[in-house]
Structure formats: structure tokens, C-alpha cells
PDB file of C-alpha atoms in Angstrom:
ATOM      1  CA  MET A 162      90.515 122.517 103.820  1.00 80.00           C
ATOM      2  CA  LYS A 163      92.209 125.008 106.147  1.00 78.00           C
ATOM      3  CA  ILE A 164      95.689 124.318 107.464  1.00 84.00           C
ATOM      4  CA  ASN A 165      96.417 125.354 111.029  1.00 88.00           C
ATOM      5  CA  LYS A 166     100.196 125.165 111.490  1.00 86.00           C
ATOM      6  CA  LYS A 167      99.871 124.681 115.250  1.00 93.00           C
ATOM      7  CA  LYS A 168      97.651 121.611 114.770  1.00 97.00           C
ATOM      8  CA  PHE A 169     100.122 119.565 112.722  1.00 98.00           C
ATOM      9  CA  VAL A 170      99.566 116.156 114.340  1.00 98.00           C
ATOM     10  CA  TYR A 171      97.316 113.683 112.537  1.00 98.00           C
ATOM     11  CA  LEU A 172      96.836 111.240 115.399  1.00 98.00           C
ATOM     12  CA  ILE A 173      95.978 107.607 114.648  1.00 98.00           C
ATOM     13  CA  SER A 174      94.405 105.342 117.250  1.00 98.00           C
ATOM     14  CA  PRO A 175      96.271 102.367 118.710  1.00 97.00           C
ATOM     15  CA  ASN A 176      95.132  98.961 117.397  1.00 94.00           C
ATOM     16  CA  LYS A 177      93.483  98.149 120.726  1.00 95.00           C
ATOM     17  CA  ILE A 178      91.537 100.574 122.909  1.00 97.00           C
ATOM     18  CA  PRO A 179      92.082  99.991 126.650  1.00 94.00           C
ATOM     19  CA  ASN A 180      89.935 101.766 129.276  1.00 92.00           C
ATOM     20  CA  SER A 181      92.761 104.186 130.055  1.00 94.00           C
ATOM     21  CA  PHE A 182      92.738 105.373 126.432  1.00 98.00           C
ATOM     22  CA  TYR A 183      89.906 107.927 126.673  1.00 98.00           C
ATOM     23  CA  ASN A 184      91.496 109.892 129.491  1.00 98.00           C
ATOM     24  CA  ASN A 185      94.857 109.924 127.710  1.00 98.00           C
ATOM     25  CA  LEU A 186      93.134 111.075 124.518  1.00 98.00           C
ATOM     26  CA  LYS A 187      91.504 113.998 126.353  1.00 98.00           C
ATOM     27  CA  LEU A 188      94.898 115.106 127.704  1.00 98.00           C
ATOM     28  CA  VAL A 189      96.623 114.745 124.324  1.00 98.00           C
ATOM     29  CA  LEU A 190      93.933 116.677 122.429  1.00 98.00           C
ATOM     30  CA  LYS A 191      93.919 119.467 125.007  1.00 98.00           C
ATOM     31  CA  THR A 192      97.500 120.345 123.972  1.00 98.00           C
ATOM     32  CA  GLY A 193      96.069 121.922 120.787  1.00 97.00           C
ATOM     33  CA  LYS A 194      98.608 120.155 118.560  1.00 98.00           C
ATOM     34  CA  VAL A 195      96.191 117.654 116.972  1.00 98.00           C
ATOM     35  CA  GLY A 196      94.239 118.587 113.828  1.00 98.00           C
ATOM     36  CA  PHE A 197      92.877 115.132 112.991  1.00 98.00           C
ATOM     37  CA  PHE A 198      92.187 111.933 114.868  1.00 98.00           C
ATOM     38  CA  GLN A 199      91.791 108.741 112.838  1.00 98.00           C
ATOM     39  CA  LEU A 200      90.024 105.678 114.215  1.00 98.00           C
ATOM     40  CA  ARG A 201      91.859 102.679 112.792  1.00 97.00           C
ATOM     41  CA  LEU A 202      90.637  99.401 114.326  1.00 96.00           C
ATOM     42  CA  LYS A 203      91.170  96.327 112.181  1.00 90.00           C
ATOM     43  CA  SER A 204      90.137  93.612 114.643  1.00 92.00           C
ATOM     44  CA  TYR A 205      86.951  95.050 116.230  1.00 96.00           C
ATOM     45  CA  SER A 206      83.355  94.259 115.274  1.00 96.00           C
ATOM     46  CA  HIS A 207      81.150  96.911 113.654  1.00 95.00           C
ATOM     47  CA  ASN A 208      79.133  97.331 116.880  1.00 97.00           C
ATOM     48  CA  LYS A 209      82.247  97.767 119.000  1.00 97.00           C
ATOM     49  CA  LYS A 210      83.585 100.355 116.538  1.00 97.00           C
ATOM     50  CA  MET A 211      80.275 102.241 116.842  1.00 98.00           C
ATOM     51  CA  ILE A 212      80.496 102.329 120.659  1.00 97.00           C
ATOM     52  CA  ILE A 213      84.169 103.354 120.690  1.00 98.00           C
ATOM     53  CA  GLY A 214      83.605 105.801 117.823  1.00 98.00           C
ATOM     54  CA  GLU A 215      80.799 107.667 119.604  1.00 98.00           C
ATOM     55  CA  LYS A 216      82.969 108.218 122.680  1.00 98.00           C
ATOM     56  CA  ILE A 217      85.938 109.405 120.638  1.00 98.00           C
ATOM     57  CA  LYS A 218      83.795 111.633 118.423  1.00 98.00           C
ATOM     58  CA  ASN A 219      82.565 113.552 121.477  1.00 98.00           C
ATOM     59  CA  ILE A 220      86.120 114.041 122.792  1.00 98.00           C
ATOM     60  CA  CYS A 221      87.247 115.247 119.338  1.00 98.00           C
ATOM     61  CA  LYS A 222      84.300 117.650 119.059  1.00 98.00           C
ATOM     62  CA  ARG A 223      85.058 119.250 122.417  1.00 98.00           C
ATOM     63  CA  ASN A 224      88.649 119.837 121.321  1.00 98.00           C
ATOM     64  CA  LYS A 225      87.856 120.992 117.740  1.00 97.00           C
ATOM     65  CA  VAL A 226      89.665 118.009 116.214  1.00 98.00           C
ATOM     66  CA  LYS A 227      88.431 116.463 112.943  1.00 98.00           C
ATOM     67  CA  PHE A 228      87.314 112.853 113.504  1.00 98.00           C
ATOM     68  CA  ILE A 229      88.270 110.534 110.629  1.00 98.00           C
ATOM     69  CA  ILE A 230      87.389 106.847 110.100  1.00 98.00           C
ATOM     70  CA  ASN A 231      89.863 104.539 108.403  1.00 97.00           C
ATOM     71  CA  ASP A 232      88.728 102.755 105.204  1.00 96.00           C
ATOM     72  CA  ASP A 233      84.978 102.544 105.979  1.00 97.00           C
ATOM     73  CA  PRO A 234      82.703 105.187 104.383  1.00 98.00           C
ATOM     74  CA  LEU A 235      79.543 103.502 105.720  1.00 97.00           C
ATOM     75  CA  LEU A 236      80.800 103.584 109.320  1.00 98.00           C
ATOM     76  CA  THR A 237      81.826 107.221 108.717  1.00 98.00           C
ATOM     77  CA  LEU A 238      78.249 108.001 107.709  1.00 98.00           C
ATOM     78  CA  LYS A 239      76.686 106.081 110.625  1.00 98.00           C
ATOM     79  CA  LEU A 240      78.916 107.800 113.188  1.00 98.00           C
ATOM     80  CA  ASN A 241      78.526 111.144 111.413  1.00 98.00           C
ATOM     81  CA  ALA A 242      82.317 111.500 111.567  1.00 98.00           C
ATOM     82  CA  ASP A 243      84.029 114.406 109.782  1.00 98.00           C
ATOM     83  CA  GLY A 244      85.524 112.179 107.119  1.00 98.00           C
ATOM     84  CA  CYS A 245      87.130 108.987 105.927  1.00 98.00           C
ATOM     85  CA  HIS A 246      90.639 107.896 104.971  1.00 98.00           C
ATOM     86  CA  LEU A 247      90.957 105.518 102.023  1.00 98.00           C
ATOM     87  CA  GLY A 248      93.879 103.287 101.093  1.00 96.00           C
ATOM     88  CA  GLN A 249      94.545 102.243  97.503  1.00 94.00           C
ATOM     89  CA  LYS A 250      92.761  98.910  98.054  1.00 93.00           C
ATOM     90  CA  ASP A 251      89.687 100.450  99.683  1.00 93.00           C
ATOM     91  CA  MET A 252      86.572 101.839  98.035  1.00 93.00           C
ATOM     92  CA  ASN A 253      87.340 104.260  95.207  1.00 94.00           C
ATOM     93  CA  ILE A 254      86.930 107.946  95.927  1.00 96.00           C
ATOM     94  CA  LYS A 255      84.048 108.521  93.445  1.00 95.00           C
ATOM     95  CA  THR A 256      81.880 105.901  95.174  1.00 97.00           C
ATOM     96  CA  ALA A 257      82.918 107.200  98.602  1.00 98.00           C
ATOM     97  CA  LYS A 258      81.962 110.762  97.599  1.00 96.00           C
ATOM     98  CA  LYS A 259      78.471 109.565  96.617  1.00 97.00           C
ATOM     99  CA  ILE A 260      78.070 108.092 100.118  1.00 97.00           C
ATOM    100  CA  LEU A 261      79.746 110.881 102.079  1.00 98.00           C
ATOM    101  CA  GLY A 262      78.808 114.020 100.167  1.00 96.00           C
ATOM    102  CA  LYS A 263      80.938 116.918 101.394  1.00 96.00           C
ATOM    103  CA  LYS A 264      82.722 115.045 104.185  1.00 98.00           C
ATOM    104  CA  ILE A 265      86.544 114.957 104.179  1.00 98.00           C
ATOM    105  CA  ILE A 266      88.162 112.192 102.128  1.00 98.00           C
ATOM    106  CA  GLY A 267      91.891 111.543 102.360  1.00 98.00           C
ATOM    107  CA  ILE A 268      93.830 109.179 100.108  1.00 98.00           C
ATOM    108  CA  THR A 269      96.989 107.124 100.661  1.00 97.00           C
ATOM    109  CA  CYS A 270      99.436 107.747  97.805  1.00 97.00           C
ATOM    110  CA  HIS A 271     102.458 105.799  99.185  1.00 96.00           C
ATOM    111  CA  ASN A 272     105.479 107.244  97.331  1.00 95.00           C
ATOM    112  CA  SER A 273     103.798 107.774  93.967  1.00 96.00           C
ATOM    113  CA  MET A 274     103.349 111.014  92.033  1.00 96.00           C
ATOM    114  CA  SER A 275     100.894 109.353  89.649  1.00 97.00           C
ATOM    115  CA  LEU A 276      98.675 108.231  92.567  1.00 97.00           C
ATOM    116  CA  ALA A 277      98.900 111.770  93.980  1.00 97.00           C
ATOM    117  CA  LYS A 278      97.846 113.323  90.658  1.00 97.00           C
ATOM    118  CA  LYS A 279      94.966 110.845  90.412  1.00 97.00           C
ATOM    119  CA  ALA A 280      93.805 111.725  93.953  1.00 97.00           C
ATOM    120  CA  VAL A 281      94.031 115.461  93.237  1.00 97.00           C
ATOM    121  CA  LYS A 282      92.006 115.008  90.039  1.00 97.00           C
ATOM    122  CA  ALA A 283      89.371 113.049  92.005  1.00 97.00           C
ATOM    123  CA  LYS A 284      89.193 116.006  94.437  1.00 96.00           C
ATOM    124  CA  ALA A 285      90.623 114.336  97.530  1.00 98.00           C
ATOM    125  CA  ASP A 286      90.773 116.691 100.527  1.00 98.00           C
ATOM    126  CA  TYR A 287      94.269 115.598 101.527  1.00 98.00           C
ATOM    127  CA  ILE A 288      96.886 113.149 100.280  1.00 98.00           C
ATOM    128  CA  ALA A 289      99.092 110.959 102.475  1.00 98.00           C
ATOM    129  CA  PHE A 290     102.614 109.726 101.726  1.00 98.00           C
ATOM    130  CA  GLY A 291     104.927 107.246 103.412  1.00 95.00           C
ATOM    131  CA  ALA A 292     106.497 105.430 105.016  1.00 94.00           C
ATOM    132  CA  PHE A 293     109.203 107.989 105.725  1.00 95.00           C
ATOM    133  CA  ASN A 294     110.711 105.869 108.502  1.00 90.00           C
ATOM    134  CA  GLN A 295     110.350 102.296 109.737  1.00 81.00           C
ATOM    135  CA  SER A 296     107.103 101.913 111.652  1.00 72.00           C
ATOM    136  CA  LYS A 297     106.198  99.465 114.398  1.00 68.00           C
ATOM    137  CA  THR A 298     102.478 100.027 113.801  1.00 63.00           C
ATOM    138  CA  LYS A 299     102.387  98.840 110.208  1.00 65.00           C
ATOM    139  CA  LYS A 300     104.695  96.819 107.979  1.00 66.00           C
ATOM    140  CA  THR A 301     106.632  99.081 105.627  1.00 65.00           C
ATOM    141  CA  LYS A 302     105.847  98.207 102.010  1.00 73.00           C
ATOM    142  CA  HIS A 303     106.520 101.597 100.453  1.00 78.00           C
ATOM    143  CA  VAL A 304     109.403 103.904 101.340  1.00 86.00           C
ATOM    144  CA  ALA A 305     109.064 107.637 100.657  1.00 91.00           C
ATOM    145  CA  SER A 306     111.576 110.475 100.759  1.00 91.00           C
ATOM    146  CA  VAL A 307     110.973 114.190 101.368  1.00 94.00           C
ATOM    147  CA  ASN A 308     111.485 114.805  97.623  1.00 95.00           C
ATOM    148  CA  ILE A 309     107.935 113.676  96.956  1.00 96.00           C
ATOM    149  CA  LEU A 310     106.495 116.223  99.422  1.00 96.00           C
ATOM    150  CA  ASN A 311     108.395 119.023  97.714  1.00 94.00           C
ATOM    151  CA  LYS A 312     107.427 117.832  94.216  1.00 95.00           C
ATOM    152  CA  VAL A 313     103.742 117.567  95.103  1.00 96.00           C
ATOM    153  CA  LYS A 314     103.620 121.153  96.362  1.00 93.00           C
ATOM    154  CA  LYS A 315     104.650 122.352  92.906  1.00 94.00           C
ATOM    155  CA  PHE A 316     101.397 121.183  91.356  1.00 91.00           C
ATOM    156  CA  THR A 317      98.787 121.295  94.137  1.00 94.00           C
ATOM    157  CA  LYS A 318      97.854 123.166  97.301  1.00 94.00           C
ATOM    158  CA  ILE A 319      96.053 120.123  98.734  1.00 96.00           C
ATOM    159  CA  PRO A 320      97.307 119.388 102.293  1.00 97.00           C
ATOM    160  CA  THR A 321      99.862 116.598 102.592  1.00 98.00           C
ATOM    161  CA  VAL A 322     100.179 114.057 105.396  1.00 98.00           C
ATOM    162  CA  ALA A 323     103.461 112.256 106.129  1.00 98.00           C
ATOM    163  CA  ILE A 324     103.287 108.749 107.616  1.00 96.00           C
ATOM    164  CA  GLY A 325     105.662 106.209 109.084  1.00 95.00           C
ATOM    165  CA  GLY A 326     107.701 105.953 112.279  1.00 95.00           C
ATOM    166  CA  ILE A 327     107.486 109.669 113.082  1.00 97.00           C
ATOM    167  CA  ASN A 328     108.848 110.736 116.483  1.00 97.00           C
ATOM    168  CA  SER A 329     110.371 113.709 118.326  1.00 97.00           C
ATOM    169  CA  VAL A 330     113.739 113.202 116.603  1.00 97.00           C
ATOM    170  CA  ASN A 331     112.645 113.107 112.954  1.00 97.00           C
ATOM    171  CA  TYR A 332     109.394 115.123 112.835  1.00 97.00           C
ATOM    172  CA  LYS A 333     110.866 118.586 112.203  1.00 97.00           C
ATOM    173  CA  ASN A 334     112.544 117.590 108.951  1.00 97.00           C
ATOM    174  CA  LEU A 335     109.156 116.552 107.500  1.00 97.00           C
ATOM    175  CA  LEU A 336     107.504 119.835 108.514  1.00 97.00           C
ATOM    176  CA  LEU A 337     110.409 121.752 106.966  1.00 96.00           C
ATOM    177  CA  ASN A 338     109.901 119.805 103.726  1.00 96.00           C
ATOM    178  CA  ASN A 339     106.274 120.702 103.047  1.00 95.00           C
ATOM    179  CA  ALA A 340     104.396 118.102 105.128  1.00 97.00           C
ATOM    180  CA  ASN A 341     101.311 119.858 106.503  1.00 97.00           C
ATOM    181  CA  PHE A 342     100.382 117.078 108.913  1.00 98.00           C
ATOM    182  CA  LEU A 343     102.276 114.217 110.534  1.00 98.00           C
ATOM    183  CA  ALA A 344     100.444 110.918 111.020  1.00 98.00           C
ATOM    184  CA  ILE A 345     101.581 109.568 114.378  1.00 98.00           C
ATOM    185  CA  SER A 346     100.481 106.525 116.365  1.00 97.00           C
ATOM    186  CA  GLY A 347     103.166 104.353 117.982  1.00 96.00           C
ATOM    187  CA  TYR A 348     105.238 107.294 119.268  1.00 97.00           C
ATOM    188  CA  ILE A 349     102.228 108.482 121.306  1.00 98.00           C
ATOM    189  CA  TRP A 350     100.479 105.253 122.298  1.00 97.00           C
ATOM    190  CA  LYS A 351     103.308 102.693 122.520  1.00 96.00           C
ATOM    191  CA  ASN A 352     106.111 104.862 123.833  1.00 96.00           C
ATOM    192  CA  LYS A 353     108.070 102.919 126.476  1.00 96.00           C
ATOM    193  CA  LYS A 354     109.769 106.066 127.759  1.00 97.00           C
ATOM    194  CA  TYR A 355     106.986 108.647 127.889  1.00 98.00           C
ATOM    195  CA  LYS A 356     103.283 108.763 128.706  1.00 98.00           C
ATOM    196  CA  PRO A 357     101.078 109.960 125.788  1.00 98.00           C
ATOM    197  CA  ILE A 358     100.871 113.522 127.143  1.00 98.00           C
ATOM    198  CA  GLU A 359     104.657 113.682 127.657  1.00 98.00           C
ATOM    199  CA  ALA A 360     105.308 112.270 124.182  1.00 98.00           C
ATOM    200  CA  ILE A 361     103.142 114.837 122.386  1.00 98.00           C
ATOM    201  CA  GLU A 362     104.558 117.722 124.398  1.00 97.00           C
ATOM    202  CA  ARG A 363     107.990 116.875 122.979  1.00 97.00           C
ATOM    203  CA  LEU A 364     106.694 117.805 119.513  1.00 97.00           C
ATOM    204  CA  LYS A 365     107.115 121.567 119.838  1.00 90.00           C
TER     205      LYS A 365
END
């Protein structure tokens, strides 16, 4: 998987998709800073995810952004998305690979080197670590430090994604410590100070 240093944002959807979302997404993706967009909707029905997913997929395609589905290989296949992100409690990567073929599969590794080595062995396309900071989007169960990003780079070239409470104040430190992509949600979509386009433009 190629790494484009300019496209370092791995953008995750808000939990709810209002009508204003699509226009904001177009503006945010046009900045050229987003490499991936992940659809993560826990409380929507399958049909609703299909409708929302189709719209988002088209916006991603126009902006050359990889469209990823959270924890659902079958939905990934139905939407013909670029790939799927799997947590440790989701389907295992071998089964997912049988369903998805050559599509991208990313794996959550929390703060664990052994989970990272397992994911690398299973030929994951990227590995995600966190939380590096407190997040308002998700409860923090695992805390990670930049040491793990630096350690991982000593044994694999697989791209790494840093997760957890990332904003314009703390993002640079993660990029300087071997994170290839930064998974960001709340800072863009729930920012009380800045609109989504203003928030992303602060990540220079």
C-alpha cells in the first residue's frame, strides 16, 4: 500500500450523519489531506448504511480517497468499498480475506506488539494503534505511547495508523514518531470552535 505523506488524515465518520454532512465531506476531501475515509455507524440499519455508503463512496472516488467500512466485510463487499477495518473482536482476518480478496484490510492492535506481529503475519494492509489521547468519540480502554510506533517500524514497513483524541495541537508529534496516518473524527465533526473545513486546514 502506497503512503502519500500529504494525505495523512484517516478520517472517520461521525456516529450520526446529518444532511449537512455530505457537503462538509466534499469540502474536507477537496483539501487533499485525506487518504482514507472510514464509515463507522453503529446504530444504523443495514439498508441505511447502504444508502449512506453509496453517497459517500462516490464523494471519496471523486477525490481519490480510499473508502473503508468499519467491522463489516459483507457490507464492504456489497458496497464495493476499497476495504474494511477490523477490531480484535470482529471477524478474523483470514475469513475476511476469503470474502474480500485483494481489498484493503486494516487491523486494530491497541498498544500491543504481539497483536501487531500477528496482524503483520496475517498480511494486514495497515495496523492501527491507540488511544494516544483521550477521545470523546470512543471510550478509552487502551492507552498507547509513541514508543510502540517507533518499535513497530523496526520490524515492518506496513503503514501505521494512530488513533485517539488527535487534534491540531498534538498531531505533529505522532507524525514525527512514525505514524503514517492519523485517525481523526471528533476534531473534524464535533469541533465547537471550527467548521469541518476550518478544522482540517489547521492540520498543515
